[in-house]
XYZ file of C-alpha atoms in Angstrom:
375
model
C 245.508 161.606 119.526
C 246.793 161.551 123.042
C 247.019 165.406 123.262
C 243.216 165.673 122.473
C 240.955 166.838 125.343
C 237.183 166.653 125.724
C 236.907 170.285 124.556
C 238.742 169.605 121.375
C 236.452 166.601 120.570
C 233.359 168.621 121.427
C 234.423 171.446 119.021
C 235.300 168.827 116.312
C 231.778 167.347 116.568
C 230.239 170.822 116.141
C 232.398 171.487 113.084
C 231.557 168.067 111.665
C 227.765 168.892 112.224
C 228.166 172.343 110.283
C 228.019 174.453 113.314
C 230.526 176.965 114.491
C 232.725 176.088 117.455
C 232.410 177.896 120.664
C 234.030 181.225 120.988
C 237.162 181.333 123.324
C 236.723 184.042 125.950
C 238.758 187.079 125.298
C 237.839 189.347 128.119
C 239.034 192.851 128.670
C 241.559 193.212 131.533
C 241.774 189.293 131.614
C 244.767 187.866 129.692
C 245.545 184.528 131.332
C 243.173 181.504 131.801
C 243.144 182.100 135.634
C 242.052 185.777 135.197
C 239.403 184.974 132.644
C 238.088 182.377 135.122
C 238.086 184.778 138.064
C 236.301 187.431 135.843
C 233.445 184.960 134.749
C 232.756 183.479 138.131
C 231.467 186.686 139.899
C 229.524 187.682 136.810
C 227.720 184.343 136.499
C 227.424 183.663 140.280
C 227.058 187.097 141.990
C 227.747 186.673 145.698
C 224.891 186.643 148.160
C 225.105 186.226 151.973
C 224.960 182.882 153.364
C 225.121 181.862 157.065
C 228.201 179.836 158.333
C 227.489 176.113 158.760
C 227.173 174.956 162.517
C 230.076 173.170 163.930
C 228.046 170.400 165.554
C 225.357 168.732 163.576
C 222.784 167.213 165.997
C 220.556 164.462 164.497
C 216.916 165.151 163.776
C 214.289 162.724 165.128
C 211.410 161.299 163.091
C 213.065 161.530 159.765
C 211.384 159.187 157.317
C 213.939 156.596 156.062
C 214.717 156.737 152.272
C 213.442 153.359 150.923
C 215.248 151.190 148.407
C 212.118 151.484 146.121
C 212.349 155.274 146.030
C 215.960 155.123 145.025
C 215.016 152.463 142.439
C 212.446 154.684 141.021
C 214.673 157.882 140.979
C 217.459 155.926 139.200
C 215.107 154.485 136.578
C 214.275 158.175 135.502
C 218.066 158.878 135.120
C 219.635 158.648 131.767
C 223.040 156.873 131.571
C 224.206 159.343 128.964
C 223.682 162.433 131.215
C 226.885 164.319 131.631
C 228.185 163.912 135.185
C 229.639 166.416 137.594
C 233.407 166.798 138.714
C 233.734 163.264 140.017
C 232.807 161.724 136.629
C 230.576 159.078 138.044
C 227.564 158.437 135.767
C 224.282 157.226 136.727
C 224.997 153.852 135.401
C 227.551 153.306 138.226
C 224.926 154.140 140.846
C 222.460 151.851 139.350
C 225.058 149.027 139.411
C 225.734 149.875 143.117
C 222.069 149.706 143.959
C 221.470 146.508 142.084
C 224.379 144.915 143.932
C 223.313 145.981 147.412
C 219.888 147.885 147.783
C 220.718 149.162 151.351
C 223.900 151.286 150.575
C 222.374 154.333 148.886
C 219.106 154.350 151.112
C 221.340 154.257 154.154
C 223.695 156.944 153.025
C 220.886 159.405 151.845
C 218.908 158.831 155.035
C 221.885 159.846 157.198
C 222.406 163.170 155.155
C 218.920 164.040 155.820
C 218.929 162.968 159.485
C 221.939 165.166 159.993
C 220.807 167.975 157.643
C 224.089 167.743 155.924
C 224.844 167.969 152.224
C 228.546 166.706 151.846
C 230.796 169.352 150.265
C 231.795 166.765 147.503
C 228.092 166.682 146.345
C 227.924 170.531 146.365
C 230.606 170.693 143.544
C 229.550 171.102 139.841
C 231.141 171.683 136.562
C 230.402 175.008 134.839
C 230.452 174.686 130.974
C 231.267 178.127 129.506
C 229.459 178.671 126.175
C 229.305 181.767 124.003
C 225.826 183.515 123.558
C 225.021 183.488 119.820
C 224.453 186.736 118.187
C 226.687 188.960 120.287
C 228.628 191.820 118.636
C 231.788 190.742 120.387
C 233.011 188.419 123.077
C 235.065 190.733 125.253
C 232.718 190.850 128.156
C 231.434 188.265 130.568
C 227.821 189.015 129.507
C 228.672 187.483 126.173
C 228.880 184.055 127.649
C 226.405 181.670 129.674
C 227.214 178.804 131.807
C 225.771 175.386 131.875
C 226.116 173.631 135.247
C 226.629 169.856 135.559
C 225.615 168.603 138.997
C 227.012 165.508 140.821
C 224.782 162.557 139.932
C 224.455 161.244 143.416
C 223.513 164.612 144.669
C 220.695 164.877 142.045
C 219.207 161.741 143.444
C 218.963 163.123 146.905
C 217.709 166.423 145.494
C 214.960 164.424 143.605
C 213.849 162.564 146.726
C 213.909 165.716 148.697
C 211.681 167.438 146.038
C 209.103 164.661 146.440
C 209.244 165.246 150.329
C 208.784 168.995 149.749
C 205.995 168.510 147.274
C 203.794 167.005 149.937
C 204.539 169.882 152.222
C 204.118 172.565 149.364
C 200.522 171.785 148.824
C 199.793 173.075 152.378
C 201.771 176.091 151.985
C 200.423 179.541 150.997
C 200.549 179.015 147.165
C 198.483 181.245 145.131
C 195.448 179.799 143.192
C 196.928 180.843 139.899
C 200.566 179.994 140.702
C 201.661 177.068 138.270
C 204.876 175.189 137.636
C 206.893 172.547 139.550
C 203.873 170.830 140.941
C 201.933 168.044 139.229
C 198.659 169.261 137.652
C 199.990 172.847 137.566
C 201.982 173.134 134.400
C 202.361 175.599 131.651
C 199.036 174.555 130.022
C 197.243 175.254 133.178
C 198.848 178.778 133.496
C 197.783 179.579 129.865
C 194.264 178.082 130.266
C 193.760 180.108 133.533
C 194.620 183.336 131.744
C 192.631 182.936 128.630
C 189.680 181.664 130.578
C 189.690 184.736 132.961
C 190.177 187.166 129.935
C 187.149 185.833 128.062
C 185.013 185.858 131.226
C 185.899 189.391 131.768
C 185.451 190.376 128.180
C 181.962 188.902 128.381
C 181.161 191.776 130.931
C 182.076 194.346 128.248
C 185.275 195.327 130.178
C 188.526 196.420 128.419
C 191.277 193.803 129.519
C 195.108 194.386 129.444
C 197.834 192.022 130.544
C 201.508 192.846 131.582
C 203.884 189.973 131.185
C 206.845 190.061 133.502
C 209.931 187.934 133.793
C 212.046 187.566 136.968
C 215.467 188.747 136.483
C 218.100 186.188 137.205
C 215.522 183.731 138.372
C 217.042 180.960 140.475
C 220.326 182.753 141.043
C 218.760 185.442 143.097
C 217.144 183.260 145.815
C 218.363 184.100 149.340
C 218.711 180.873 151.288
C 218.078 182.592 154.635
C 214.725 184.029 153.464
C 213.711 180.771 151.704
C 214.378 178.826 154.937
C 212.227 181.465 156.873
C 209.330 180.981 154.393
C 209.555 177.129 154.439
C 209.655 177.117 158.208
C 206.647 179.390 158.612
C 204.809 177.281 156.081
C 205.168 174.301 158.244
C 207.907 172.282 156.319
C 209.518 169.751 158.574
C 212.594 171.230 160.381
C 214.937 168.576 159.082
C 214.042 169.245 155.541
C 214.566 173.116 156.040
C 217.905 172.584 157.657
C 218.953 170.104 154.752
C 217.934 172.760 152.210
C 220.021 175.429 153.947
C 223.080 173.025 153.720
C 222.346 172.148 150.221
C 222.284 175.821 149.103
C 225.426 176.798 151.084
C 229.139 176.688 150.299
C 228.859 175.484 146.829
C 231.857 175.305 144.455
C 232.258 175.294 140.585
C 235.175 175.010 138.225
C 234.750 176.770 134.995
C 235.333 174.637 131.797
C 236.591 176.459 128.745
C 239.595 176.098 126.594
C 242.822 176.083 128.648
C 240.763 176.620 131.785
C 242.589 176.389 134.997
C 239.828 174.274 136.461
C 239.905 176.085 139.807
C 237.088 175.183 142.334
C 235.707 178.574 142.976
C 233.147 179.220 145.713
C 229.942 180.378 144.066
C 226.615 181.812 145.348
C 223.922 180.101 142.977
C 220.705 180.812 144.852
C 219.015 177.561 143.788
C 221.263 175.673 141.372
C 220.219 175.327 137.795
C 219.525 171.802 136.722
C 218.567 170.629 140.356
C 215.389 168.579 140.467
C 214.399 170.630 143.596
C 215.337 174.104 142.373
C 212.016 174.873 140.385
C 209.948 173.932 143.368
C 211.957 176.121 145.896
C 211.811 178.938 143.450
C 207.957 178.752 143.218
C 207.710 178.655 146.942
C 210.087 181.536 147.368
C 208.111 183.655 144.879
C 204.561 182.734 146.363
C 204.340 185.907 148.570
C 204.473 188.219 145.554
C 200.918 187.174 144.576
C 198.592 188.391 147.314
C 200.615 191.993 147.149
C 198.232 192.992 144.157
C 194.766 191.664 145.272
C 192.746 194.010 142.960
C 193.733 192.355 139.818
C 194.314 188.927 138.270
C 197.885 187.638 138.922
C 199.107 184.301 137.540
C 202.546 182.827 137.053
C 204.501 179.904 135.613
C 207.759 179.600 137.726
C 209.651 182.838 136.888
C 207.103 184.309 134.535
C 204.376 186.589 136.138
C 201.384 188.202 134.528
C 199.224 191.032 135.853
C 195.708 191.359 134.239
C 193.518 194.456 134.930
C 190.036 195.656 133.711
C 188.376 198.927 133.281
C 186.247 200.864 130.955
C 189.152 202.092 128.886
C 192.713 200.907 127.869
C 194.060 204.212 129.321
C 192.864 203.380 132.749
C 194.216 199.958 132.353
C 197.652 201.347 131.517
C 197.597 203.527 134.664
C 196.586 200.635 136.797
C 199.276 198.247 135.447
C 201.948 200.961 136.119
C 200.725 201.289 139.638
C 200.566 197.583 140.321
C 204.088 197.160 138.739
C 205.561 199.538 141.332
C 203.910 197.580 144.051
C 205.177 194.275 143.036
C 208.569 195.715 142.289
C 208.900 196.964 145.779
C 207.794 193.713 147.382
C 210.178 191.838 144.895
C 213.077 193.951 146.294
C 212.323 192.531 149.725
C 213.092 189.068 148.156
C 216.104 190.306 146.286
C 214.132 189.832 143.064
C 213.946 192.204 140.192
C 212.137 192.099 136.904
C 213.812 191.953 133.398
C 212.561 195.077 131.710
C 213.609 194.045 128.249
C 211.653 190.917 128.558
C 208.505 192.823 129.559
C 205.463 192.473 127.267
C 201.919 194.087 127.061
C 198.815 192.743 125.450
C 195.397 194.618 125.142
C 192.969 191.851 124.648
C 190.234 192.553 122.151
C 186.975 190.922 120.825
C 185.885 190.798 117.254
C 183.637 193.755 117.903
C 186.605 195.754 119.014
C 188.597 195.475 115.720
C 187.346 198.673 114.313
C 188.467 200.660 117.382
C 192.253 200.002 117.607
C 194.139 201.324 120.539
C 197.847 201.905 120.559
C 198.235 202.788 124.263
C 201.871 201.994 125.380
C 203.038 201.548 128.907
C 206.269 203.166 130.463
C 208.195 201.003 133.008
C 211.471 202.293 134.515
C 211.599 204.986 131.692
C 211.299 202.440 128.976
C 208.481 202.685 126.506
C 206.695 199.461 125.723
C 204.315 199.107 122.767
C 201.473 196.600 122.910
C 200.210 193.559 121.083
C 196.534 193.263 120.312
C 194.884 189.787 120.393
């Protein structure tokens, strides 16, 4: 039993549960574990430009201290069974540290914010390589996805920073119909807003059509420099903007798969998946897309955007949607954001009186034809 590793135990549990074990990456032009690692890293974490860190870190003034009660609240919401990052330190250890001496963690986290410094050890994360089910073969990086396990202490600071940013975010230029990552603006609110507006427009005897878009890559494509500029212009405290820039830069991740070399490779992750602050940062980053199409109803839930138009005919709606998609695509390019065309969907909303007059008007986006759904 001494030669068993965590990967073998993981696969044994899957087999015992009647599920197939994960596929071992057998990539083209990559025959050794190190070559496989070096092929998967740039595919899953495409490089993006990041500014070099300053050599001298001056202390910011008027940084609110992290309170022991805030740390206690954040730790209570953390599960002791959550998988830790490279350090292997679970939340149960930090709970015992905080119980033994309540000033240690608040003092440490306060200093990190004061000097806008996110320590390199807290930027490391384990990348668990899993095969994507249903692929015809597993010879390409796209056949695998990576689950990132962040350091537990880092996630506590990220959660506390998210609370600080939430207060500032409500004063930023968030669109009225932008939902997700803020309390009171969840998935239900996005659906309720869309259905309410559709019914209201149908009451005016208009033809209503909605295009559903999905931001390609999502969090991975956030540019730290542009994000910092957006936050600073929105009035977010300078120390918090500076800490966010440090948090997003110089991140490292070893990939975990069978016989993996476990090399700490530099990765550009935009905003890290699994981080408590990433969804909020992404929503703020994407906020400027909404006012670019003022002549229609735009609503969103984190990385999912809808464009709704009305006219006297479905054909006119299609032409308007194609025009608006071109506008939002160009503005998205300024943010390094693109839309996943295969995940695009189209709905022509209908009333009971419209049932006898079915329309099959499709839409063409980037030379791909999309048929509609009727609701």
